[in-house]
PDB file of C-alpha atoms in Angstrom:
ATOM      1  CA  MET A 646      26.177 -25.797  28.381  1.00  0.00           C
ATOM      2  CA  ASN A 647      22.681 -24.335  28.809  1.00  0.00           C
ATOM      3  CA  THR A 648      22.932 -20.571  28.321  1.00  0.00           C
ATOM      4  CA  TYR A 649      19.226 -19.793  28.448  1.00  0.00           C
ATOM      5  CA  THR A 650      17.903 -17.467  31.134  1.00  0.00           C
ATOM      6  CA  ASN A 651      14.504 -19.145  31.285  1.00  0.00           C
ATOM      7  CA  ASP A 652      13.474 -22.773  31.628  1.00  0.00           C
ATOM      8  CA  TYR A 653      11.098 -23.117  28.693  1.00  0.00           C
ATOM      9  CA  ASN A 654      10.238 -26.721  29.553  1.00  0.00           C
ATOM     10  CA  ARG A 655       7.177 -25.540  31.467  1.00  0.00           C
ATOM     11  CA  LEU A 656       3.566 -24.939  30.572  1.00  0.00           C
ATOM     12  CA  PRO A 657       3.289 -21.346  29.264  1.00  0.00           C
ATOM     13  CA  ASP A 658       0.352 -20.033  31.250  1.00  0.00           C
ATOM     14  CA  PHE A 659      -0.049 -16.269  31.048  1.00  0.00           C
ATOM     15  CA  GLU A 660       1.720 -15.395  34.299  1.00  0.00           C
ATOM     16  CA  THR A 661       4.683 -17.690  33.602  1.00  0.00           C
ATOM     17  CA  ARG A 662       5.087 -16.406  30.057  1.00  0.00           C
ATOM     18  CA  LEU A 663       5.072 -12.767  31.177  1.00  0.00           C
ATOM     19  CA  ILE A 664       7.795 -13.504  33.725  1.00  0.00           C
ATOM     20  CA  TRP A 665       9.919 -15.072  30.979  1.00  0.00           C
ATOM     21  CA  GLU A 666       9.309 -12.154  28.637  1.00  0.00           C
ATOM     22  CA  ASP A 667      10.072  -9.560  31.334  1.00  0.00           C
ATOM     23  CA  THR A 668      13.305 -11.383  32.111  1.00  0.00           C
ATOM     24  CA  LEU A 669      14.340 -11.332  28.459  1.00  0.00           C
ATOM     25  CA  THR A 670      13.686  -7.633  27.937  1.00  0.00           C
ATOM     26  CA  GLN A 671      15.550  -6.784  31.152  1.00  0.00           C
ATOM     27  CA  LYS A 672      18.576  -8.927  30.342  1.00  0.00           C
ATOM     28  CA  TYR A 673      18.675  -7.968  26.660  1.00  0.00           C
ATOM     29  CA  PRO A 674      17.588  -4.307  26.428  1.00  0.00           C
ATOM     30  CA  PHE A 675      18.087  -4.377  22.647  1.00  0.00           C
ATOM     31  CA  ILE A 676      14.929  -6.516  22.393  1.00  0.00           C
ATOM     32  CA  LYS A 677      12.109  -4.054  21.688  1.00  0.00           C
ATOM     33  CA  ARG A 678       8.724  -4.868  23.237  1.00  0.00           C
ATOM     34  CA  GLN A 679       5.464  -3.484  21.853  1.00  0.00           C
ATOM     35  CA  ASN A 680       1.951  -3.960  23.198  1.00  0.00           C
ATOM     36  CA  ILE A 681      -0.009  -4.403  19.962  1.00  0.00           C
ATOM     37  CA  GLY A 682      -3.433  -4.842  21.551  1.00  0.00           C
ATOM     38  CA  LYS A 683      -5.486  -6.718  24.121  1.00  0.00           C
ATOM     39  CA  SER A 684      -7.361  -9.997  24.103  1.00  0.00           C
ATOM     40  CA  LEU A 685     -11.087 -10.238  24.772  1.00  0.00           C
ATOM     41  CA  CYS A 686     -10.296 -10.690  28.479  1.00  0.00           C
ATOM     42  CA  GLY A 687      -7.933  -7.709  28.458  1.00  0.00           C
ATOM     43  CA  ARG A 688      -4.630  -9.598  28.387  1.00  0.00           C
ATOM     44  CA  PRO A 689      -1.880  -7.741  26.493  1.00  0.00           C
ATOM     45  CA  ILE A 690      -0.576  -9.174  23.228  1.00  0.00           C
ATOM     46  CA  TYR A 691       3.132  -8.439  22.964  1.00  0.00           C
ATOM     47  CA  ALA A 692       5.445  -8.318  19.971  1.00  0.00           C
ATOM     48  CA  TYR A 693       9.233  -8.521  20.363  1.00  0.00           C
ATOM     49  CA  SER A 694      11.587  -7.099  17.738  1.00  0.00           C
ATOM     50  CA  ILE A 695      15.275  -7.883  17.487  1.00  0.00           C
ATOM     51  CA  GLY A 696      17.894  -6.726  15.018  1.00  0.00           C
ATOM     52  CA  SER A 697      17.457  -4.087  12.332  1.00  0.00           C
ATOM     53  CA  ASP A 698      14.242  -2.172  11.729  1.00  0.00           C
ATOM     54  CA  GLN A 699      14.700  -2.864   8.015  1.00  0.00           C
ATOM     55  CA  SER A 700      13.005  -5.685   6.092  1.00  0.00           C
ATOM     56  CA  LYS A 701      11.618  -7.437   9.172  1.00  0.00           C
ATOM     57  CA  THR A 702      10.160 -10.942   9.146  1.00  0.00           C
ATOM     58  CA  LEU A 703       7.251 -11.755  11.457  1.00  0.00           C
ATOM     59  CA  TYR A 704       6.944 -15.002  13.420  1.00  0.00           C
ATOM     60  CA  ALA A 705       3.636 -15.475  15.273  1.00  0.00           C
ATOM     61  CA  GLY A 706       2.448 -18.398  17.387  1.00  0.00           C
ATOM     62  CA  ALA A 707      -0.359 -19.699  19.584  1.00  0.00           C
ATOM     63  CA  PHE A 708      -3.248 -18.573  17.386  1.00  0.00           C
ATOM     64  CA  HIS A 709      -5.038 -21.578  18.896  1.00  0.00           C
ATOM     65  CA  GLY A 710      -5.400 -22.462  22.565  1.00  0.00           C
ATOM     66  CA  MET A 711      -4.140 -26.031  22.281  1.00  0.00           C
ATOM     67  CA  GLU A 712      -1.092 -24.997  20.249  1.00  0.00           C
ATOM     68  CA  TRP A 713       0.860 -23.360  23.072  1.00  0.00           C
ATOM     69  CA  LEU A 714       3.989 -25.375  22.224  1.00  0.00           C
ATOM     70  CA  THR A 715       4.548 -22.868  19.403  1.00  0.00           C
ATOM     71  CA  SER A 716       4.929 -20.025  21.920  1.00  0.00           C
ATOM     72  CA  LEU A 717       7.641 -21.948  23.777  1.00  0.00           C
ATOM     73  CA  ILE A 718       9.558 -22.532  20.551  1.00  0.00           C
ATOM     74  CA  LEU A 719       9.354 -18.872  19.524  1.00  0.00           C
ATOM     75  CA  LEU A 720      10.420 -17.572  22.939  1.00  0.00           C
ATOM     76  CA  ARG A 721      13.401 -19.886  23.096  1.00  0.00           C
ATOM     77  CA  PHE A 722      14.431 -18.823  19.600  1.00  0.00           C
ATOM     78  CA  LEU A 723      14.076 -15.153  20.551  1.00  0.00           C
ATOM     79  CA  GLU A 724      16.508 -15.694  23.412  1.00  0.00           C
ATOM     80  CA  LYS A 725      18.796 -17.716  21.123  1.00  0.00           C
ATOM     81  CA  CYS A 726      18.983 -14.721  18.776  1.00  0.00           C
ATOM     82  CA  ALA A 727      19.691 -12.382  21.692  1.00  0.00           C
ATOM     83  CA  ILE A 728      22.558 -14.629  22.840  1.00  0.00           C
ATOM     84  CA  SER A 729      23.886 -14.695  19.280  1.00  0.00           C
ATOM     85  CA  ILE A 730      23.976 -10.885  19.174  1.00  0.00           C
ATOM     86  CA  GLU A 731      25.439 -10.465  22.651  1.00  0.00           C
ATOM     87  CA  LYS A 732      28.195 -13.035  22.199  1.00  0.00           C
ATOM     88  CA  ASN A 733      28.749 -12.899  18.407  1.00  0.00           C
ATOM     89  CA  ARG A 734      27.859 -16.583  18.375  1.00  0.00           C
ATOM     90  CA  ASP A 735      26.554 -18.653  15.473  1.00  0.00           C
ATOM     91  CA  ILE A 736      23.237 -20.476  15.640  1.00  0.00           C
ATOM     92  CA  LEU A 737      24.074 -23.829  14.093  1.00  0.00           C
ATOM     93  CA  CYS A 738      26.056 -22.697  11.029  1.00  0.00           C
ATOM     94  CA  PHE A 739      24.154 -19.419  10.657  1.00  0.00           C
ATOM     95  CA  ARG A 740      25.761 -16.078  11.526  1.00  0.00           C
ATOM     96  CA  MET A 741      22.545 -14.648  12.894  1.00  0.00           C
ATOM     97  CA  TYR A 742      24.339 -11.822  14.714  1.00  0.00           C
ATOM     98  CA  ASP A 743      25.617 -10.510  11.362  1.00  0.00           C
ATOM     99  CA  PHE A 744      22.314 -11.055   9.583  1.00  0.00           C
ATOM    100  CA  LEU A 745      20.339  -9.205  12.278  1.00  0.00           C
ATOM    101  CA  LYS A 746      22.491  -6.120  11.733  1.00  0.00           C
ATOM    102  CA  ALA A 747      20.955  -5.813   8.274  1.00  0.00           C
ATOM    103  CA  LYS A 748      17.465  -7.269   8.659  1.00  0.00           C
ATOM    104  CA  GLY A 749      15.141  -7.686  11.581  1.00  0.00           C
ATOM    105  CA  LEU A 750      12.921 -10.270  13.191  1.00  0.00           C
ATOM    106  CA  CYS A 751       9.671  -9.682  15.077  1.00  0.00           C
ATOM    107  CA  ILE A 752       8.112 -12.392  17.241  1.00  0.00           C
ATOM    108  CA  ILE A 753       4.597 -12.534  18.658  1.00  0.00           C
ATOM    109  CA  PRO A 754       4.783 -15.581  20.953  1.00  0.00           C
ATOM    110  CA  CYS A 755       1.075 -15.740  21.740  1.00  0.00           C
ATOM    111  CA  VAL A 756      -1.643 -14.244  19.539  1.00  0.00           C
ATOM    112  CA  ASN A 757      -4.444 -15.837  21.576  1.00  0.00           C
ATOM    113  CA  PRO A 758      -3.530 -15.572  25.288  1.00  0.00           C
ATOM    114  CA  ASP A 759      -7.091 -16.220  26.490  1.00  0.00           C
ATOM    115  CA  GLY A 760      -7.398 -19.400  24.443  1.00  0.00           C
ATOM    116  CA  VAL A 761      -4.150 -20.774  25.828  1.00  0.00           C
ATOM    117  CA  GLU A 762      -5.214 -19.922  29.383  1.00  0.00           C
ATOM    118  CA  ILE A 763      -8.580 -21.637  28.882  1.00  0.00           C
ATOM    119  CA  GLN A 764      -6.959 -24.773  27.503  1.00  0.00           C
ATOM    120  CA  LEU A 765      -4.429 -24.933  30.341  1.00  0.00           C
ATOM    121  CA  LYS A 766      -6.666 -23.900  33.248  1.00  0.00           C
ATOM    122  CA  GLY A 767     -10.232 -24.549  32.153  1.00  0.00           C
ATOM    123  CA  SER A 768     -13.025 -21.991  31.919  1.00  0.00           C
ATOM    124  CA  SER A 769     -11.599 -20.048  34.882  1.00  0.00           C
ATOM    125  CA  GLY A 770      -8.880 -18.932  32.451  1.00  0.00           C
ATOM    126  CA  ALA A 771     -11.560 -16.864  30.696  1.00  0.00           C
ATOM    127  CA  GLU A 772     -12.064 -14.770  33.843  1.00  0.00           C
ATOM    128  CA  LYS A 773     -15.074 -12.496  33.134  1.00  0.00           C
ATOM    129  CA  ASN A 774     -16.112 -14.813  30.292  1.00  0.00           C
ATOM    130  CA  LYS A 775     -16.098 -17.970  32.443  1.00  0.00           C
ATOM    131  CA  ARG A 776     -19.859 -18.492  32.345  1.00  0.00           C
ATOM    132  CA  PHE A 777     -19.911 -17.945  28.618  1.00  0.00           C
ATOM    133  CA  VAL A 778     -17.149 -20.485  28.028  1.00  0.00           C
ATOM    134  CA  ASP A 779     -18.992 -22.987  30.247  1.00  0.00           C
ATOM    135  CA  SER A 780     -22.111 -22.434  28.132  1.00  0.00           C
ATOM    136  CA  VAL A 781     -20.144 -23.163  24.959  1.00  0.00           C
ATOM    137  CA  SER A 782     -18.467 -26.316  26.270  1.00  0.00           C
ATOM    138  CA  LYS A 783     -17.886 -27.902  29.658  1.00  0.00           C
ATOM    139  CA  ASP A 784     -14.811 -29.648  28.245  1.00  0.00           C
ATOM    140  CA  THR A 785     -12.065 -27.117  27.473  1.00  0.00           C
ATOM    141  CA  SER A 786      -9.247 -29.637  27.044  1.00  0.00           C
ATOM    142  CA  HIS A 787      -9.464 -29.172  23.268  1.00  0.00           C
ATOM    143  CA  TRP A 788     -10.201 -25.447  23.267  1.00  0.00           C
ATOM    144  CA  GLN A 789      -8.776 -23.581  20.260  1.00  0.00           C
ATOM    145  CA  ALA A 790     -10.882 -20.409  20.125  1.00  0.00           C
ATOM    146  CA  ASN A 791     -10.597 -17.131  22.015  1.00  0.00           C
ATOM    147  CA  ALA A 792     -12.721 -16.377  25.097  1.00  0.00           C
ATOM    148  CA  GLY A 793     -15.646 -15.516  22.828  1.00  0.00           C
ATOM    149  CA  GLY A 794     -15.689 -18.910  21.163  1.00  0.00           C
ATOM    150  CA  VAL A 795     -14.273 -17.523  17.894  1.00  0.00           C
ATOM    151  CA  ASP A 796     -11.462 -19.317  16.096  1.00  0.00           C
ATOM    152  CA  ILE A 797      -8.901 -16.575  15.420  1.00  0.00           C
ATOM    153  CA  ASN A 798      -7.566 -18.420  12.386  1.00  0.00           C
ATOM    154  CA  HIS A 799     -11.038 -18.379  10.815  1.00  0.00           C
ATOM    155  CA  ASN A 800     -11.494 -14.660  11.480  1.00  0.00           C
ATOM    156  CA  PHE A 801      -9.166 -12.984   8.952  1.00  0.00           C
ATOM    157  CA  ASN A 802     -10.534 -11.277   5.860  1.00  0.00           C
ATOM    158  CA  ALA A 803      -9.373 -13.747   3.207  1.00  0.00           C
ATOM    159  CA  GLY A 804     -11.975 -16.038   1.698  1.00  0.00           C
ATOM    160  CA  TRP A 805     -13.989 -15.446   4.871  1.00  0.00           C
ATOM    161  CA  LYS A 806     -17.448 -15.558   3.273  1.00  0.00           C
ATOM    162  CA  LYS A 807     -16.701 -18.817   1.466  1.00  0.00           C
ATOM    163  CA  LEU A 808     -15.339 -20.321   4.674  1.00  0.00           C
ATOM    164  CA  LYS A 809     -18.410 -19.113   6.594  1.00  0.00           C
ATOM    165  CA  ARG A 810     -20.677 -20.950   4.150  1.00  0.00           C
ATOM    166  CA  LEU A 811     -18.618 -24.103   4.683  1.00  0.00           C
ATOM    167  CA  GLU A 812     -18.840 -23.703   8.462  1.00  0.00           C
ATOM    168  CA  ILE A 813     -22.623 -23.466   8.246  1.00  0.00           C
ATOM    169  CA  LYS A 814     -22.733 -26.496   5.942  1.00  0.00           C
ATOM    170  CA  ASN A 815     -20.833 -28.399   8.647  1.00  0.00           C
ATOM    171  CA  GLY A 816     -23.220 -27.264  11.375  1.00  0.00           C
ATOM    172  CA  ILE A 817     -20.887 -24.642  12.878  1.00  0.00           C
ATOM    173  CA  THR A 818     -23.249 -21.701  13.381  1.00  0.00           C
ATOM    174  CA  LYS A 819     -22.401 -20.294  16.801  1.00  0.00           C
ATOM    175  CA  PRO A 820     -19.450 -19.855  19.186  1.00  0.00           C
ATOM    176  CA  ALA A 821     -17.573 -23.112  19.665  1.00  0.00           C
ATOM    177  CA  PRO A 822     -14.256 -24.460  20.947  1.00  0.00           C
ATOM    178  CA  THR A 823     -12.926 -24.411  17.372  1.00  0.00           C
ATOM    179  CA  ARG A 824     -13.685 -23.484  13.741  1.00  0.00           C
ATOM    180  CA  TYR A 825     -16.344 -20.817  14.297  1.00  0.00           C
ATOM    181  CA  GLY A 826     -15.159 -17.767  12.347  1.00  0.00           C
ATOM    182  CA  GLY A 827     -17.204 -15.104  14.084  1.00  0.00           C
ATOM    183  CA  LYS A 828     -19.848 -12.709  12.757  1.00  0.00           C
ATOM    184  CA  ALA A 829     -17.474 -10.758  10.511  1.00  0.00           C
ATOM    185  CA  PRO A 830     -13.778 -10.649   9.556  1.00  0.00           C
ATOM    186  CA  GLU A 831     -11.610  -9.043  12.247  1.00  0.00           C
ATOM    187  CA  SER A 832     -14.528  -9.070  14.681  1.00  0.00           C
ATOM    188  CA  GLU A 833     -12.169 -10.258  17.425  1.00  0.00           C
ATOM    189  CA  PRO A 834      -9.656  -8.002  19.196  1.00  0.00           C
ATOM    190  CA  GLU A 835      -6.857 -10.542  18.755  1.00  0.00           C
ATOM    191  CA  THR A 836      -7.381 -10.721  14.984  1.00  0.00           C
ATOM    192  CA  LYS A 837      -7.610  -6.960  14.639  1.00  0.00           C
ATOM    193  CA  ALA A 838      -4.511  -6.433  16.789  1.00  0.00           C
ATOM    194  CA  ILE A 839      -2.189  -8.506  14.613  1.00  0.00           C
ATOM    195  CA  ALA A 840      -3.769  -7.306  11.353  1.00  0.00           C
ATOM    196  CA  ASP A 841      -3.408  -3.636  12.365  1.00  0.00           C
ATOM    197  CA  PHE A 842       0.163  -4.311  13.483  1.00  0.00           C
ATOM    198  CA  CYS A 843       1.042  -5.848  10.111  1.00  0.00           C
ATOM    199  CA  ARG A 844      -0.557  -2.942   8.237  1.00  0.00           C
ATOM    200  CA  LYS A 845       1.568  -0.532  10.269  1.00  0.00           C
ATOM    201  CA  GLU A 846       4.871  -2.424  10.216  1.00  0.00           C
ATOM    202  CA  ASN A 847       4.957  -3.526   6.552  1.00  0.00           C
ATOM    203  CA  PHE A 848       6.761  -6.830   7.190  1.00  0.00           C
ATOM    204  CA  ALA A 849       8.758  -8.402   4.376  1.00  0.00           C
ATOM    205  CA  LYS A 850       7.164 -11.823   5.009  1.00  0.00           C
ATOM    206  CA  ALA A 851       5.340 -13.673   7.759  1.00  0.00           C
ATOM    207  CA  PHE A 852       5.141 -17.101   9.390  1.00  0.00           C
ATOM    208  CA  ALA A 853       2.243 -18.482  11.421  1.00  0.00           C
ATOM    209  CA  PHE A 854       3.199 -21.389  13.671  1.00  0.00           C
ATOM    210  CA  HIS A 855       0.561 -24.010  14.411  1.00  0.00           C
ATOM    211  CA  SER A 856       0.465 -27.693  15.334  1.00  0.00           C
ATOM    212  CA  GLN A 857       0.473 -30.453  14.227  1.00  0.00           C
ATOM    213  CA  GLY A 858       1.578 -32.449  11.133  1.00  0.00           C
ATOM    214  CA  ARG A 859       5.116 -31.275  10.260  1.00  0.00           C
ATOM    215  CA  GLU A 860       3.817 -29.500   7.181  1.00  0.00           C
ATOM    216  CA  ILE A 861       4.424 -26.143   5.515  1.00  0.00           C
ATOM    217  CA  TYR A 862       1.668 -24.289   3.646  1.00  0.00           C
ATOM    218  CA  TYR A 863       2.665 -21.447   1.341  1.00  0.00           C
ATOM    219  CA  ASP A 864      -0.102 -20.400  -1.055  1.00  0.00           C
ATOM    220  CA  PHE A 865      -3.502 -18.745  -1.147  1.00  0.00           C
ATOM    221  CA  GLY A 866      -5.365 -17.307  -4.105  1.00  0.00           C
ATOM    222  CA  ASN A 867      -3.788 -15.544  -7.050  1.00  0.00           C
ATOM    223  CA  ARG A 868      -1.501 -13.178  -5.117  1.00  0.00           C
ATOM    224  CA  THR A 869       0.915 -15.856  -3.911  1.00  0.00           C
ATOM    225  CA  PRO A 870       4.455 -14.710  -4.852  1.00  0.00           C
ATOM    226  CA  GLU A 871       6.279 -16.872  -7.389  1.00  0.00           C
ATOM    227  CA  ASN A 872       9.168 -17.662  -5.032  1.00  0.00           C
ATOM    228  CA  SER A 873       6.908 -18.934  -2.246  1.00  0.00           C
ATOM    229  CA  ARG A 874       6.997 -22.574  -3.355  1.00  0.00           C
ATOM    230  CA  LEU A 875      10.803 -22.653  -3.622  1.00  0.00           C
ATOM    231  CA  THR A 876      11.184 -21.062  -0.182  1.00  0.00           C
ATOM    232  CA  ALA A 877       8.774 -23.598   1.312  1.00  0.00           C
ATOM    233  CA  GLU A 878      10.720 -26.456  -0.291  1.00  0.00           C
ATOM    234  CA  ILE A 879      14.023 -25.187   1.121  1.00  0.00           C
ATOM    235  CA  LEU A 880      12.520 -24.905   4.589  1.00  0.00           C
ATOM    236  CA  ALA A 881      10.938 -28.351   4.320  1.00  0.00           C
ATOM    237  CA  ASP A 882      14.222 -29.874   3.193  1.00  0.00           C
ATOM    238  CA  CYS A 883      16.102 -28.603   6.246  1.00  0.00           C
ATOM    239  CA  THR A 884      13.506 -29.877   8.741  1.00  0.00           C
ATOM    240  CA  GLY A 885      12.098 -33.072   7.267  1.00  0.00           C
ATOM    241  CA  TYR A 886       8.707 -31.354   7.036  1.00  0.00           C
ATOM    242  CA  LYS A 887       6.665 -31.634   3.831  1.00  0.00           C
ATOM    243  CA  VAL A 888       5.238 -28.939   1.598  1.00  0.00           C
ATOM    244  CA  SER A 889       1.498 -29.392   1.569  1.00  0.00           C
ATOM    245  CA  ALA A 890      -1.848 -27.632   1.181  1.00  0.00           C
ATOM    246  CA  PRO A 891      -4.754 -27.405   3.623  1.00  0.00           C
ATOM    247  CA  ASN A 892      -8.236 -28.492   2.639  1.00  0.00           C
ATOM    248  CA  GLY A 893     -11.842 -28.145   3.708  1.00  0.00           C
ATOM    249  CA  LEU A 894     -12.400 -25.991   6.775  1.00  0.00           C
ATOM    250  CA  ALA A 895      -8.678 -25.194   6.934  1.00  0.00           C
ATOM    251  CA  VAL A 896      -8.832 -23.116   3.727  1.00  0.00           C
ATOM    252  CA  GLY A 897      -9.401 -19.372   4.053  1.00  0.00           C
ATOM    253  CA  GLY A 898      -9.911 -17.109   7.018  1.00  0.00           C
ATOM    254  CA  GLY A 899      -6.380 -17.673   8.272  1.00  0.00           C
ATOM    255  CA  PHE A 900      -3.540 -15.282   9.011  1.00  0.00           C
ATOM    256  CA  LYS A 901      -1.278 -16.691   6.287  1.00  0.00           C
ATOM    257  CA  ASP A 902      -4.116 -16.419   3.767  1.00  0.00           C
ATOM    258  CA  TRP A 903      -4.837 -12.821   4.720  1.00  0.00           C
ATOM    259  CA  PHE A 904      -1.177 -11.762   4.657  1.00  0.00           C
ATOM    260  CA  ILE A 905      -0.729 -13.134   1.132  1.00  0.00           C
ATOM    261  CA  GLU A 906      -3.982 -11.652  -0.161  1.00  0.00           C
ATOM    262  CA  TYR A 907      -3.597  -8.248   1.504  1.00  0.00           C
ATOM    263  CA  PHE A 908       0.111  -7.624   0.873  1.00  0.00           C
ATOM    264  CA  GLY A 909       0.940  -9.938  -2.033  1.00  0.00           C
ATOM    265  CA  LYS A 910       3.996 -11.087  -0.064  1.00  0.00           C
ATOM    266  CA  CYS A 911       5.255 -14.486   1.058  1.00  0.00           C
ATOM    267  CA  ALA A 912       3.582 -16.003   4.106  1.00  0.00           C
ATOM    268  CA  PHE A 913       3.746 -19.510   5.470  1.00  0.00           C
ATOM    269  CA  THR A 914       1.934 -21.707   7.937  1.00  0.00           C
ATOM    270  CA  VAL A 915       4.257 -24.097   9.760  1.00  0.00           C
ATOM    271  CA  GLU A 916       2.500 -27.020  11.416  1.00  0.00           C
ATOM    272  CA  ILE A 917       4.945 -28.226  14.059  1.00  0.00           C
ATOM    273  CA  GLY A 918       5.131 -31.687  15.627  1.00  0.00           C
ATOM    274  CA  MET A 919       3.321 -34.950  15.092  1.00  0.00           C
ATOM    275  CA  GLY A 920       0.499 -36.460  17.099  1.00  0.00           C
ATOM    276  CA  LYS A 921      -2.636 -34.997  18.617  1.00  0.00           C
ATOM    277  CA  ASN A 922      -3.170 -31.512  20.015  1.00  0.00           C
ATOM    278  CA  PRO A 923      -2.240 -30.429  22.541  1.00  0.00           C
ATOM    279  CA  LEU A 924       1.204 -31.837  21.836  1.00  0.00           C
ATOM    280  CA  PRO A 925       2.875 -32.871  25.110  1.00  0.00           C
ATOM    281  CA  LEU A 926       5.545 -30.770  26.740  1.00  0.00           C
ATOM    282  CA  SER A 927       7.895 -33.741  26.362  1.00  0.00           C
ATOM    283  CA  ASP A 928       7.946 -33.070  22.582  1.00  0.00           C
ATOM    284  CA  PHE A 929       9.341 -29.579  23.019  1.00  0.00           C
ATOM    285  CA  ASP A 930      13.113 -30.134  22.986  1.00  0.00           C
ATOM    286  CA  ASP A 931      13.133 -32.484  20.000  1.00  0.00           C
ATOM    287  CA  GLU A 932      10.774 -30.340  17.958  1.00  0.00           C
ATOM    288  CA  TYR A 933      12.727 -27.182  18.722  1.00  0.00           C
ATOM    289  CA  LYS A 934      15.933 -28.817  17.497  1.00  0.00           C
ATOM    290  CA  ARG A 935      14.177 -29.981  14.336  1.00  0.00           C
ATOM    291  CA  LEU A 936      12.805 -26.478  13.701  1.00  0.00           C
ATOM    292  CA  LEU A 937      15.943 -24.490  14.474  1.00  0.00           C
ATOM    293  CA  PRO A 938      17.295 -24.459  10.878  1.00  0.00           C
ATOM    294  CA  LEU A 939      13.894 -23.284   9.626  1.00  0.00           C
ATOM    295  CA  LEU A 940      13.739 -20.547  12.258  1.00  0.00           C
ATOM    296  CA  CYS A 941      17.114 -19.233  11.110  1.00  0.00           C
ATOM    297  CA  LEU A 942      16.547 -19.605   7.366  1.00  0.00           C
ATOM    298  CA  GLY A 943      12.982 -18.305   7.526  1.00  0.00           C
ATOM    299  CA  ALA A 944      14.274 -14.920   8.608  1.00  0.00           C
ATOM    300  CA  MET A 945      17.259 -14.942   6.262  1.00  0.00           C
ATOM    301  CA  LEU A 946      15.754 -16.053   2.937  1.00  0.00           C
TER     302      LEU A 946
END
């Protein structure tokens, strides 16, 4: 029987997603909502904490406009955890309601709300930045960046200068739908919001959810914890994903890279689904089921 309050099999435009999130916090008052900052267009970026305030794990999604399927997966899992607590109900074979009494989980469903809105609705989704987005690209169907044409996952302070040189070598020198890392690390309000939040909250570990490829990335530089590889292998084994490593323009500048380098703690990038971005809404149910063991274990390990 479907016990979910919201129907997550819908496109997560900003208005729809806020309705879902409001519904969750009203129905489950033990879910704590925090406004951690605003996007370039002024849209709030919300974080939702559930369970203990001790040793919290962070799950964050929709860093890229086309990768909105990650926000659906994280919101459904947030409600799944709330149901587990309310009803003392297992998730698969995991006693999440007991685990969340000892350790916590924080979920940021959408790091880049403007980018998602632009991809779903075209340049009008950029509101005050509509003309600018039109000047960057008339085709926003493959938009990954924020409303300033900066790729959030190229904008973190981890190997940023090296990545910038590689961008320039590949002809990426100005705002673009994807892969332009901005003028400086944390130049974008979305990047700064999640980085400041992590510096304040001191999370035990972090996961960035992207699409696509069904891969898990776990390392960056010489501060990668020794147990990161084993954790990645366990998570890959329970999902059929593979442990892999990014290359080229996907190395450096990312949230996972920054978290590892700044804190010296485990962080992972999970590339959900298979195909071409944006993954279709029809993939949602199957991919959520495939990811559910990872979502449970990722918080527990």
